[in-house]
JSON list of C-alpha atoms and ligand atoms in Angstrom, two decimals:
[
{"chain": "U", "resi": 849, "resn": "UNK", "atom": "CA", "xyz": [-0.33, -0.13, -0.33]},
{"chain": "U", "resi": 850, "resn": "UNK", "atom": "CA", "xyz": [1.41, 3.45, -0.86]},
{"chain": "U", "resi": 851, "resn": "UNK", "atom": "CA", "xyz": [0.85, 7.19, -1.75]},
{"chain": "U", "resi": 852, "resn": "UNK", "atom": "CA", "xyz": [-0.47, 7.60, -5.27]},
{"chain": "U", "resi": 853, "resn": "UNK", "atom": "CA", "xyz": [-0.45, 11.55, -6.48]},
{"chain": "U", "resi": 854, "resn": "UNK", "atom": "CA", "xyz": [-1.58, 12.80, -9.89]},
{"chain": "U", "resi": 855, "resn": "UNK", "atom": "CA", "xyz": [-2.12, 15.47, -12.06]},
{"chain": "U", "resi": 856, "resn": "UNK", "atom": "CA", "xyz": [-5.04, 15.43, -13.97]},
{"chain": "U", "resi": 857, "resn": "UNK", "atom": "CA", "xyz": [-4.53, 18.86, -15.39]},
{"chain": "U", "resi": 858, "resn": "UNK", "atom": "CA", "xyz": [-2.59, 21.92, -14.73]},
{"chain": "U", "resi": 859, "resn": "UNK", "atom": "CA", "xyz": [-2.26, 24.99, -16.40]},
{"chain": "U", "resi": 860, "resn": "UNK", "atom": "CA", "xyz": [-4.28, 28.37, -17.13]},
{"chain": "U", "resi": 861, "resn": "UNK", "atom": "CA", "xyz": [-6.99, 26.63, -18.81]},
{"chain": "U", "resi": 862, "resn": "UNK", "atom": "CA", "xyz": [-7.84, 24.05, -16.12]},
{"chain": "U", "resi": 863, "resn": "UNK", "atom": "CA", "xyz": [-6.35, 23.09, -12.87]},
{"chain": "U", "resi": 864, "resn": "UNK", "atom": "CA", "xyz": [-6.63, 19.47, -10.66]},
{"chain": "U", "resi": 865, "resn": "UNK", "atom": "CA", "xyz": [-5.26, 16.35, -7.87]},
{"chain": "U", "resi": 866, "resn": "UNK", "atom": "CA", "xyz": [-5.72, 13.43, -6.60]},
{"chain": "U", "resi": 867, "resn": "UNK", "atom": "CA", "xyz": [-3.96, 12.00, -4.11]},
{"chain": "U", "resi": 868, "resn": "UNK", "atom": "CA", "xyz": [-4.91, 8.32, -3.25]},
{"chain": "U", "resi": 869, "resn": "UNK", "atom": "CA", "xyz": [-5.27, 5.38, -1.01]},
{"chain": "U", "resi": 870, "resn": "UNK", "atom": "CA", "xyz": [-6.58, 2.12, 0.12]},
{"chain": "U", "resi": 871, "resn": "UNK", "atom": "CA", "xyz": [-8.88, 4.49, 1.99]},
{"chain": "U", "resi": 872, "resn": "UNK", "atom": "CA", "xyz": [-8.88, 8.24, 0.55]},
{"chain": "U", "resi": 873, "resn": "UNK", "atom": "CA", "xyz": [-8.76, 9.86, -1.94]},
{"chain": "U", "resi": 874, "resn": "UNK", "atom": "CA", "xyz": [-8.36, 13.55, -2.12]},
{"chain": "U", "resi": 875, "resn": "UNK", "atom": "CA", "xyz": [-9.05, 15.61, -4.95]},
{"chain": "U", "resi": 876, "resn": "UNK", "atom": "CA", "xyz": [-6.73, 19.44, -4.91]},
{"chain": "U", "resi": 877, "resn": "UNK", "atom": "CA", "xyz": [-8.92, 22.26, -6.66]},
{"chain": "U", "resi": 878, "resn": "UNK", "atom": "CA", "xyz": [-11.12, 21.32, -9.18]},
{"chain": "U", "resi": 879, "resn": "UNK", "atom": "CA", "xyz": [-11.18, 23.91, -12.40]},
{"chain": "U", "resi": 880, "resn": "UNK", "atom": "CA", "xyz": [-11.60, 21.36, -15.35]},
{"chain": "U", "resi": 881, "resn": "UNK", "atom": "CA", "xyz": [-14.92, 20.39, -16.80]},
{"chain": "U", "resi": 882, "resn": "UNK", "atom": "CA", "xyz": [-17.24, 17.68, -14.64]},
{"chain": "U", "resi": 883, "resn": "UNK", "atom": "CA", "xyz": [-16.39, 15.78, -17.53]},
{"chain": "U", "resi": 884, "resn": "UNK", "atom": "CA", "xyz": [-12.51, 15.20, -18.11]},
{"chain": "U", "resi": 885, "resn": "UNK", "atom": "CA", "xyz": [-12.37, 15.30, -13.90]},
{"chain": "U", "resi": 886, "resn": "UNK", "atom": "CA", "xyz": [-14.63, 12.18, -14.02]},
{"chain": "U", "resi": 887, "resn": "UNK", "atom": "CA", "xyz": [-13.01, 9.71, -17.06]},
{"chain": "U", "resi": 888, "resn": "UNK", "atom": "CA", "xyz": [-9.44, 11.45, -15.60]},
{"chain": "U", "resi": 889, "resn": "UNK", "atom": "CA", "xyz": [-10.38, 9.56, -12.02]},
{"chain": "U", "resi": 890, "resn": "UNK", "atom": "CA", "xyz": [-12.00, 6.63, -14.70]},
{"chain": "U", "resi": 891, "resn": "UNK", "atom": "CA", "xyz": [-8.36, 6.50, -16.33]},
{"chain": "U", "resi": 892, "resn": "UNK", "atom": "CA", "xyz": [-7.41, 5.70, -12.68]},
{"chain": "U", "resi": 893, "resn": "UNK", "atom": "CA", "xyz": [-9.91, 3.12, -11.69]},
{"chain": "U", "resi": 894, "resn": "UNK", "atom": "CA", "xyz": [-11.49, 6.14, -9.43]},
{"chain": "U", "resi": 895, "resn": "UNK", "atom": "CA", "xyz": [-14.43, 6.90, -9.27]},
{"chain": "U", "resi": 896, "resn": "UNK", "atom": "CA", "xyz": [-16.22, 10.87, -7.86]},
{"chain": "U", "resi": 897, "resn": "UNK", "atom": "CA", "xyz": [-18.76, 9.31, -5.51]},
{"chain": "U", "resi": 898, "resn": "UNK", "atom": "CA", "xyz": [-15.45, 7.92, -3.09]},
{"chain": "U", "resi": 899, "resn": "UNK", "atom": "CA", "xyz": [-13.65, 11.18, -3.31]},
{"chain": "U", "resi": 900, "resn": "UNK", "atom": "CA", "xyz": [-13.54, 11.47, 0.56]},
{"chain": "U", "resi": 901, "resn": "UNK", "atom": "CA", "xyz": [-12.82, 15.80, -0.08]},
{"chain": "U", "resi": 902, "resn": "UNK", "atom": "CA", "xyz": [-11.60, 18.55, -2.24]},
{"chain": "U", "resi": 903, "resn": "UNK", "atom": "CA", "xyz": [-9.46, 21.00, -1.60]},
{"chain": "U", "resi": 904, "resn": "UNK", "atom": "CA", "xyz": [-9.25, 24.21, -2.88]},
{"chain": "U", "resi": 905, "resn": "UNK", "atom": "CA", "xyz": [-6.23, 26.09, -3.55]},
{"chain": "U", "resi": 906, "resn": "UNK", "atom": "CA", "xyz": [-8.21, 29.41, -4.56]},
{"chain": "U", "resi": 907, "resn": "UNK", "atom": "CA", "xyz": [-11.22, 30.72, -6.49]},
{"chain": "U", "resi": 908, "resn": "UNK", "atom": "CA", "xyz": [-10.29, 31.79, -9.90]},
{"chain": "U", "resi": 909, "resn": "UNK", "atom": "CA", "xyz": [-11.59, 29.92, -12.43]},
{"chain": "U", "resi": 910, "resn": "UNK", "atom": "CA", "xyz": [-9.44, 27.40, -13.27]},
{"chain": "U", "resi": 911, "resn": "UNK", "atom": "CA", "xyz": [-8.66, 25.75, -9.52]},
{"chain": "U", "resi": 912, "resn": "UNK", "atom": "CA", "xyz": [-12.45, 25.78, -9.74]},
{"chain": "U", "resi": 913, "resn": "UNK", "atom": "CA", "xyz": [-15.04, 25.96, -12.03]},
{"chain": "U", "resi": 914, "resn": "UNK", "atom": "CA", "xyz": [-19.12, 26.24, -12.12]},
{"chain": "U", "resi": 915, "resn": "UNK", "atom": "CA", "xyz": [-18.72, 22.72, -13.28]},
{"chain": "U", "resi": 916, "resn": "UNK", "atom": "CA", "xyz": [-16.57, 21.54, -11.19]},
{"chain": "U", "resi": 917, "resn": "UNK", "atom": "CA", "xyz": [-18.56, 22.78, -8.25]},
{"chain": "U", "resi": 918, "resn": "UNK", "atom": "CA", "xyz": [-21.46, 21.11, -9.67]},
{"chain": "U", "resi": 919, "resn": "UNK", "atom": "CA", "xyz": [-19.53, 17.63, -9.47]},
{"chain": "U", "resi": 920, "resn": "UNK", "atom": "CA", "xyz": [-18.22, 17.95, -6.20]},
{"chain": "U", "resi": 921, "resn": "UNK", "atom": "CA", "xyz": [-22.19, 19.42, -5.38]},
{"chain": "U", "resi": 922, "resn": "UNK", "atom": "CA", "xyz": [-23.18, 15.75, -7.57]},
{"chain": "U", "resi": 923, "resn": "UNK", "atom": "CA", "xyz": [-21.46, 13.76, -4.75]},
{"chain": "U", "resi": 924, "resn": "UNK", "atom": "CA", "xyz": [-22.18, 14.64, -2.17]},
{"chain": "U", "resi": 925, "resn": "UNK", "atom": "CA", "xyz": [-17.68, 15.92, -1.23]},
{"chain": "U", "resi": 926, "resn": "UNK", "atom": "CA", "xyz": [-16.96, 18.12, 1.16]},
{"chain": "U", "resi": 927, "resn": "UNK", "atom": "CA", "xyz": [-14.77, 21.13, -0.22]},
{"chain": "U", "resi": 928, "resn": "UNK", "atom": "CA", "xyz": [-12.32, 22.59, 2.22]},
{"chain": "U", "resi": 929, "resn": "UNK", "atom": "CA", "xyz": [-10.64, 25.94, 1.47]},
{"chain": "U", "resi": 930, "resn": "UNK", "atom": "CA", "xyz": [-10.22, 29.12, 3.39]},
{"chain": "U", "resi": 931, "resn": "UNK", "atom": "CA", "xyz": [-12.95, 32.00, 4.11]},
{"chain": "U", "resi": 932, "resn": "UNK", "atom": "CA", "xyz": [-12.20, 34.41, 2.01]},
{"chain": "U", "resi": 933, "resn": "UNK", "atom": "CA", "xyz": [-12.20, 31.51, -1.04]},
{"chain": "U", "resi": 934, "resn": "UNK", "atom": "CA", "xyz": [-15.61, 31.22, 0.48]},
{"chain": "U", "resi": 935, "resn": "UNK", "atom": "CA", "xyz": [-16.33, 34.39, -0.41]},
{"chain": "U", "resi": 936, "resn": "UNK", "atom": "CA", "xyz": [-14.89, 34.80, -3.62]},
{"chain": "U", "resi": 937, "resn": "UNK", "atom": "CA", "xyz": [-16.80, 31.56, -4.92]},
{"chain": "U", "resi": 938, "resn": "UNK", "atom": "CA", "xyz": [-19.76, 33.14, -3.43]},
{"chain": "U", "resi": 939, "resn": "UNK", "atom": "CA", "xyz": [-19.65, 36.47, -5.19]},
{"chain": "U", "resi": 940, "resn": "UNK", "atom": "CA", "xyz": [-18.45, 34.06, -8.49]},
{"chain": "U", "resi": 941, "resn": "UNK", "atom": "CA", "xyz": [-21.62, 31.41, -8.45]},
{"chain": "U", "resi": 942, "resn": "UNK", "atom": "CA", "xyz": [-24.08, 32.81, -6.09]},
{"chain": "U", "resi": 943, "resn": "UNK", "atom": "CA", "xyz": [-25.74, 28.98, -3.93]},
{"chain": "U", "resi": 944, "resn": "UNK", "atom": "CA", "xyz": [-24.46, 26.88, -5.80]},
{"chain": "U", "resi": 945, "resn": "UNK", "atom": "CA", "xyz": [-21.04, 27.13, -2.91]},
{"chain": "U", "resi": 946, "resn": "UNK", "atom": "CA", "xyz": [-24.46, 27.68, -0.47]},
{"chain": "U", "resi": 947, "resn": "UNK", "atom": "CA", "xyz": [-25.28, 23.85, -1.54]},
{"chain": "U", "resi": 948, "resn": "UNK", "atom": "CA", "xyz": [-21.93, 22.12, -0.88]},
{"chain": "U", "resi": 949, "resn": "UNK", "atom": "CA", "xyz": [-20.73, 20.81, 2.03]},
{"chain": "U", "resi": 950, "resn": "UNK", "atom": "CA", "xyz": [-18.51, 23.69, 2.86]},
{"chain": "U", "resi": 951, "resn": "UNK", "atom": "CA", "xyz": [-15.56, 23.54, 5.35]},
{"chain": "U", "resi": 952, "resn": "UNK", "atom": "CA", "xyz": [-13.99, 26.79, 6.47]},
{"chain": "U", "resi": 953, "resn": "UNK", "atom": "CA", "xyz": [-10.40, 25.12, 7.05]},
{"chain": "U", "resi": 954, "resn": "UNK", "atom": "CA", "xyz": [-6.69, 26.99, 7.91]},
{"chain": "U", "resi": 955, "resn": "UNK", "atom": "CA", "xyz": [-3.85, 25.50, 8.59]},
{"chain": "U", "resi": 956, "resn": "UNK", "atom": "CA", "xyz": [-4.24, 21.71, 9.69]},
{"chain": "U", "resi": 957, "resn": "UNK", "atom": "CA", "xyz": [-6.92, 19.34, 9.13]},
{"chain": "U", "resi": 958, "resn": "UNK", "atom": "CA", "xyz": [-6.96, 14.72, 9.58]},
{"chain": "U", "resi": 959, "resn": "UNK", "atom": "CA", "xyz": [-8.52, 13.69, 6.20]},
{"chain": "U", "resi": 960, "resn": "UNK", "atom": "CA", "xyz": [-9.01, 10.03, 7.80]},
{"chain": "U", "resi": 961, "resn": "UNK", "atom": "CA", "xyz": [-5.01, 8.84, 7.24]},
{"chain": "U", "resi": 962, "resn": "UNK", "atom": "CA", "xyz": [-4.18, 11.71, 5.54]},
{"chain": "U", "resi": 963, "resn": "UNK", "atom": "CA", "xyz": [-2.95, 15.04, 8.23]},
{"chain": "U", "resi": 964, "resn": "UNK", "atom": "CA", "xyz": [-3.20, 18.31, 6.00]},
{"chain": "U", "resi": 965, "resn": "UNK", "atom": "CA", "xyz": [-1.66, 21.49, 6.43]},
{"chain": "U", "resi": 966, "resn": "UNK", "atom": "CA", "xyz": [-2.09, 24.82, 4.82]},
{"chain": "U", "resi": 967, "resn": "UNK", "atom": "CA", "xyz": [0.10, 28.03, 4.53]},
{"chain": "U", "resi": 968, "resn": "UNK", "atom": "CA", "xyz": [-0.60, 31.34, 3.19]},
{"chain": "U", "resi": 969, "resn": "UNK", "atom": "CA", "xyz": [0.46, 32.02, -0.92]},
{"chain": "U", "resi": 970, "resn": "UNK", "atom": "CA", "xyz": [1.11, 35.42, -1.79]},
{"chain": "U", "resi": 971, "resn": "UNK", "atom": "CA", "xyz": [-1.57, 35.68, -4.33]},
{"chain": "U", "resi": 972, "resn": "UNK", "atom": "CA", "xyz": [-4.68, 37.76, -5.22]},
{"chain": "U", "resi": 973, "resn": "UNK", "atom": "CA", "xyz": [-6.26, 40.55, -7.07]},
{"chain": "U", "resi": 974, "resn": "UNK", "atom": "CA", "xyz": [-10.40, 41.48, -7.84]},
{"chain": "U", "resi": 975, "resn": "UNK", "atom": "CA", "xyz": [-11.47, 38.20, -7.22]},
{"chain": "U", "resi": 976, "resn": "UNK", "atom": "CA", "xyz": [-8.80, 36.67, -4.96]},
{"chain": "U", "resi": 977, "resn": "UNK", "atom": "CA", "xyz": [-9.07, 37.31, -1.59]},
{"chain": "U", "resi": 978, "resn": "UNK", "atom": "CA", "xyz": [-7.21, 34.72, -0.10]},
{"chain": "U", "resi": 979, "resn": "UNK", "atom": "CA", "xyz": [-4.51, 31.20, -2.13]},
{"chain": "U", "resi": 980, "resn": "UNK", "atom": "CA", "xyz": [-3.89, 29.01, 0.42]},
{"chain": "U", "resi": 981, "resn": "UNK", "atom": "CA", "xyz": [-0.95, 25.92, -0.74]},
{"chain": "U", "resi": 982, "resn": "UNK", "atom": "CA", "xyz": [-0.77, 22.35, 1.13]},
{"chain": "U", "resi": 983, "resn": "UNK", "atom": "CA", "xyz": [0.98, 19.53, 2.54]},
{"chain": "U", "resi": 984, "resn": "UNK", "atom": "CA", "xyz": [-0.03, 16.35, 2.77]},
{"chain": "U", "resi": 985, "resn": "UNK", "atom": "CA", "xyz": [1.36, 13.78, 5.10]},
{"chain": "U", "resi": 986, "resn": "UNK", "atom": "CA", "xyz": [0.66, 9.91, 4.99]},
{"chain": "U", "resi": 987, "resn": "UNK", "atom": "CA", "xyz": [2.10, 7.52, 7.39]},
{"chain": "U", "resi": 988, "resn": "UNK", "atom": "CA", "xyz": [1.77, 4.03, 5.63]},
{"chain": "U", "resi": 989, "resn": "UNK", "atom": "CA", "xyz": [3.61, 0.97, 6.86]},
{"chain": "U", "resi": 990, "resn": "UNK", "atom": "CA", "xyz": [6.29, 2.75, 9.31]},
{"chain": "U", "resi": 991, "resn": "UNK", "atom": "CA", "xyz": [7.01, 5.02, 5.91]},
{"chain": "U", "resi": 992, "resn": "UNK", "atom": "CA", "xyz": [6.86, 8.65, 5.99]},
{"chain": "U", "resi": 993, "resn": "UNK", "atom": "CA", "xyz": [5.15, 10.21, 2.87]},
{"chain": "U", "resi": 994, "resn": "UNK", "atom": "CA", "xyz": [5.29, 14.07, 2.27]},
{"chain": "U", "resi": 995, "resn": "UNK", "atom": "CA", "xyz": [3.62, 15.73, -0.56]},
{"chain": "U", "resi": 996, "resn": "UNK", "atom": "CA", "xyz": [4.20, 19.88, -1.70]},
{"chain": "U", "resi": 997, "resn": "UNK", "atom": "CA", "xyz": [1.83, 21.54, -3.17]},
{"chain": "U", "resi": 998, "resn": "UNK", "atom": "CA", "xyz": [1.77, 24.86, -4.36]},
{"chain": "U", "resi": 999, "resn": "UNK", "atom": "CA", "xyz": [0.21, 26.99, -7.54]},
{"chain": "U", "resi": 1000, "resn": "UNK", "atom": "CA", "xyz": [-0.22, 30.62, -7.45]},
{"chain": "U", "resi": 1001, "resn": "UNK", "atom": "CA", "xyz": [2.17, 32.27, -6.41]},
{"chain": "U", "resi": 1002, "resn": "UNK", "atom": "CA", "xyz": [3.53, 35.57, -6.41]},
{"chain": "U", "resi": 1003, "resn": "UNK", "atom": "CA", "xyz": [6.29, 34.37, -4.43]},
{"chain": "U", "resi": 1004, "resn": "UNK", "atom": "CA", "xyz": [8.09, 32.39, -1.87]},
{"chain": "U", "resi": 1005, "resn": "UNK", "atom": "CA", "xyz": [10.03, 33.72, 1.76]},
{"chain": "U", "resi": 1006, "resn": "UNK", "atom": "CA", "xyz": [11.32, 30.91, 4.19]},
{"chain": "U", "resi": 1007, "resn": "UNK", "atom": "CA", "xyz": [7.85, 30.16, 5.71]},
{"chain": "U", "resi": 1008, "resn": "UNK", "atom": "CA", "xyz": [6.79, 28.41, 2.54]},
{"chain": "U", "resi": 1009, "resn": "UNK", "atom": "CA", "xyz": [9.91, 27.02, 1.87]},
{"chain": "U", "resi": 1010, "resn": "UNK", "atom": "CA", "xyz": [9.87, 25.07, 5.78]},
{"chain": "U", "resi": 1011, "resn": "UNK", "atom": "CA", "xyz": [6.89, 24.19, 5.35]},
{"chain": "U", "resi": 1012, "resn": "UNK", "atom": "CA", "xyz": [7.90, 21.86, 2.17]},
{"chain": "U", "resi": 1013, "resn": "UNK", "atom": "CA", "xyz": [10.78, 21.03, 3.51]},
{"chain": "U", "resi": 1014, "resn": "UNK", "atom": "CA", "xyz": [11.44, 17.44, 2.98]},
{"chain": "U", "resi": 1015, "resn": "UNK", "atom": "CA", "xyz": [8.43, 16.79, 0.87]},
{"chain": "U", "resi": 1016, "resn": "UNK", "atom": "CA", "xyz": [9.48, 13.76, -1.51]},
{"chain": "U", "resi": 1017, "resn": "UNK", "atom": "CA", "xyz": [6.87, 14.86, -3.93]},
{"chain": "U", "resi": 1018, "resn": "UNK", "atom": "CA", "xyz": [6.64, 19.18, -4.62]},
{"chain": "U", "resi": 1019, "resn": "UNK", "atom": "CA", "xyz": [4.20, 20.71, -7.08]},
{"chain": "U", "resi": 1020, "resn": "UNK", "atom": "CA", "xyz": [5.71, 24.42, -7.07]},
{"chain": "U", "resi": 1021, "resn": "UNK", "atom": "CA", "xyz": [4.70, 26.88, -9.81]},
{"chain": "U", "resi": 1022, "resn": "UNK", "atom": "CA", "xyz": [7.05, 27.58, -13.06]},
{"chain": "U", "resi": 1023, "resn": "UNK", "atom": "CA", "xyz": [4.96, 29.43, -14.51]},
{"chain": "U", "resi": 1024, "resn": "UNK", "atom": "CA", "xyz": [6.34, 32.55, -16.63]},
{"chain": "U", "resi": 1025, "resn": "UNK", "atom": "CA", "xyz": [9.91, 33.30, -17.97]},
{"chain": "U", "resi": 1026, "resn": "UNK", "atom": "CA", "xyz": [11.05, 36.56, -17.40]},
{"chain": "U", "resi": 1027, "resn": "UNK", "atom": "CA", "xyz": [12.18, 37.78, -21.01]},
{"chain": "U", "resi": 1028, "resn": "UNK", "atom": "CA", "xyz": [9.45, 36.39, -22.59]},
{"chain": "U", "resi": 1029, "resn": "UNK", "atom": "CA", "xyz": [6.73, 37.95, -20.27]},
{"chain": "U", "resi": 1030, "resn": "UNK", "atom": "CA", "xyz": [8.20, 41.14, -20.52]},
{"chain": "U", "resi": 1031, "resn": "UNK", "atom": "CA", "xyz": [8.07, 40.83, -24.37]},
{"chain": "U", "resi": 1032, "resn": "UNK", "atom": "CA", "xyz": [4.85, 39.42, -25.41]},
{"chain": "U", "resi": 1033, "resn": "UNK", "atom": "CA", "xyz": [1.79, 41.12, -26.58]},
{"chain": "U", "resi": 1034, "resn": "UNK", "atom": "CA", "xyz": [0.23, 40.12, -23.59]},
{"chain": "U", "resi": 1035, "resn": "UNK", "atom": "CA", "xyz": [-2.16, 43.14, -21.91]},
{"chain": "U", "resi": 1036, "resn": "UNK", "atom": "CA", "xyz": [0.44, 45.82, -20.23]},
{"chain": "U", "resi": 1037, "resn": "UNK", "atom": "CA", "xyz": [-2.08, 45.56, -16.74]},
{"chain": "U", "resi": 1038, "resn": "UNK", "atom": "CA", "xyz": [-1.33, 41.70, -16.83]},
{"chain": "U", "resi": 1039, "resn": "UNK", "atom": "CA", "xyz": [2.50, 41.62, -17.64]},
{"chain": "U", "resi": 1040, "resn": "UNK", "atom": "CA", "xyz": [2.89, 43.67, -14.66]},
{"chain": "U", "resi": 1041, "resn": "UNK", "atom": "CA", "xyz": [0.55, 42.22, -11.86]},
{"chain": "U", "resi": 1042, "resn": "UNK", "atom": "CA", "xyz": [1.65, 38.53, -13.52]},
{"chain": "U", "resi": 1043, "resn": "UNK", "atom": "CA", "xyz": [5.46, 39.68, -12.38]},
{"chain": "U", "resi": 1044, "resn": "UNK", "atom": "CA", "xyz": [3.89, 41.38, -8.79]},
{"chain": "U", "resi": 1045, "resn": "UNK", "atom": "CA", "xyz": [4.17, 39.69, -5.68]},
{"chain": "U", "resi": 1046, "resn": "UNK", "atom": "CA", "xyz": [0.48, 38.84, -5.77]},
{"chain": "U", "resi": 1047, "resn": "UNK", "atom": "CA", "xyz": [1.00, 36.96, -8.96]},
{"chain": "U", "resi": 1048, "resn": "UNK", "atom": "CA", "xyz": [3.02, 34.00, -10.57]},
{"chain": "U", "resi": 1049, "resn": "UNK", "atom": "CA", "xyz": [5.83, 32.74, -9.56]},
{"chain": "U", "resi": 1050, "resn": "UNK", "atom": "CA", "xyz": [8.63, 33.09, -12.26]},
{"chain": "U", "resi": 1051, "resn": "UNK", "atom": "CA", "xyz": [10.75, 30.01, -13.79]},
{"chain": "U", "resi": 1052, "resn": "UNK", "atom": "CA", "xyz": [14.08, 31.19, -11.87]},
{"chain": "U", "resi": 1053, "resn": "UNK", "atom": "CA", "xyz": [12.37, 31.95, -8.48]},
{"chain": "U", "resi": 1054, "resn": "UNK", "atom": "CA", "xyz": [10.40, 28.27, -8.87]},
{"chain": "U", "resi": 1055, "resn": "UNK", "atom": "CA", "xyz": [14.12, 27.43, -9.07]},
{"chain": "U", "resi": 1056, "resn": "UNK", "atom": "CA", "xyz": [15.74, 28.60, -6.30]},
{"chain": "U", "resi": 1057, "resn": "UNK", "atom": "CA", "xyz": [13.32, 27.13, -3.97]},
{"chain": "U", "resi": 1058, "resn": "UNK", "atom": "CA", "xyz": [13.66, 23.95, -5.76]},
{"chain": "U", "resi": 1059, "resn": "UNK", "atom": "CA", "xyz": [17.22, 24.71, -4.60]},
{"chain": "U", "resi": 1060, "resn": "UNK", "atom": "CA", "xyz": [16.74, 25.68, -0.91]},
{"chain": "U", "resi": 1061, "resn": "UNK", "atom": "CA", "xyz": [13.67, 23.03, 0.17]},
{"chain": "U", "resi": 1062, "resn": "UNK", "atom": "CA", "xyz": [16.65, 20.33, -1.36]},
{"chain": "U", "resi": 1063, "resn": "UNK", "atom": "CA", "xyz": [19.93, 21.54, 0.72]},
{"chain": "U", "resi": 1064, "resn": "UNK", "atom": "CA", "xyz": [17.23, 21.98, 4.39]},
{"chain": "U", "resi": 1065, "resn": "UNK", "atom": "CA", "xyz": [15.72, 18.81, 3.04]},
{"chain": "U", "resi": 1066, "resn": "UNK", "atom": "CA", "xyz": [16.91, 16.19, 6.38]},
{"chain": "U", "resi": 1067, "resn": "UNK", "atom": "CA", "xyz": [15.28, 12.86, 4.47]},
{"chain": "U", "resi": 1068, "resn": "UNK", "atom": "CA", "xyz": [16.77, 11.32, 1.71]},
{"chain": "U", "resi": 1069, "resn": "UNK", "atom": "CA", "xyz": [13.97, 10.93, -0.04]},
{"chain": "U", "resi": 1070, "resn": "UNK", "atom": "CA", "xyz": [13.25, 14.73, -0.12]},
{"chain": "U", "resi": 1071, "resn": "UNK", "atom": "CA", "xyz": [12.24, 16.29, -3.39]},
{"chain": "U", "resi": 1072, "resn": "UNK", "atom": "CA", "xyz": [12.16, 12.86, -4.79]},
{"chain": "U", "resi": 1073, "resn": "UNK", "atom": "CA", "xyz": [9.83, 14.09, -7.63]},
{"chain": "U", "resi": 1074, "resn": "UNK", "atom": "CA", "xyz": [9.63, 17.97, -8.15]},
{"chain": "U", "resi": 1075, "resn": "UNK", "atom": "CA", "xyz": [6.23, 19.02, -10.95]},
{"chain": "U", "resi": 1076, "resn": "UNK", "atom": "CA", "xyz": [6.35, 22.18, -12.04]},
{"chain": "U", "resi": 1077, "resn": "UNK", "atom": "CA", "xyz": [2.86, 23.59, -12.52]},
{"chain": "U", "resi": 1078, "resn": "UNK", "atom": "CA", "xyz": [0.97, 26.35, -14.54]},
{"chain": "U", "resi": 1079, "resn": "UNK", "atom": "CA", "xyz": [3.69, 26.30, -16.77]},
{"chain": "D", "resi": 642, "resn": "LIG", "atom": "ZN1", "xyz": [-5.27, 31.65, -9.56]}
]
């Protein structure tokens, strides 16, 4: 028995990942169509009705879509999210979020045998007032597993590095090349926000963070797998 992890989608058109073991199946973000999520869960031998919980990083549509919210509601899946994200989603989808089992969540919670910790990321705009990153830890057959999950952050501080130390699997945003962003034809305001401390993480900053996490980790199995997200 082991802890399994799969990214179903990553990028501006949708983000969704799944962590599962024999007892528990946890979804992280649900920013794709319901059809896409169901099809890709099925490919892994998983069923939406068997999801134990969903954790939502923030309210941008590519992390929680209307269709994704509908899927969680239809299958009665508890949604763990920051209370500010609940407000953001309420503004966007109205009573739809009220119909779901929503659990305002901050700091940590145990979902069966998976211990989930949250931490603050740096990602805000007019539609998003709070963004979380997560770590998922589990002990199976006397072996410890830790997955660090951080997409959508404008910068990384020492508190975030500390949270991600000793992750066996690390998912970290690596959003843009600074020069390419600068030379792109995107609107000026979008470029300015993307490169700001509340926008997205540059490839250079992601690389620095990965090196710092590796250097400070004591486990020989740290950063065995690193996924660059939201490219
Ligand atoms: Zn975002």
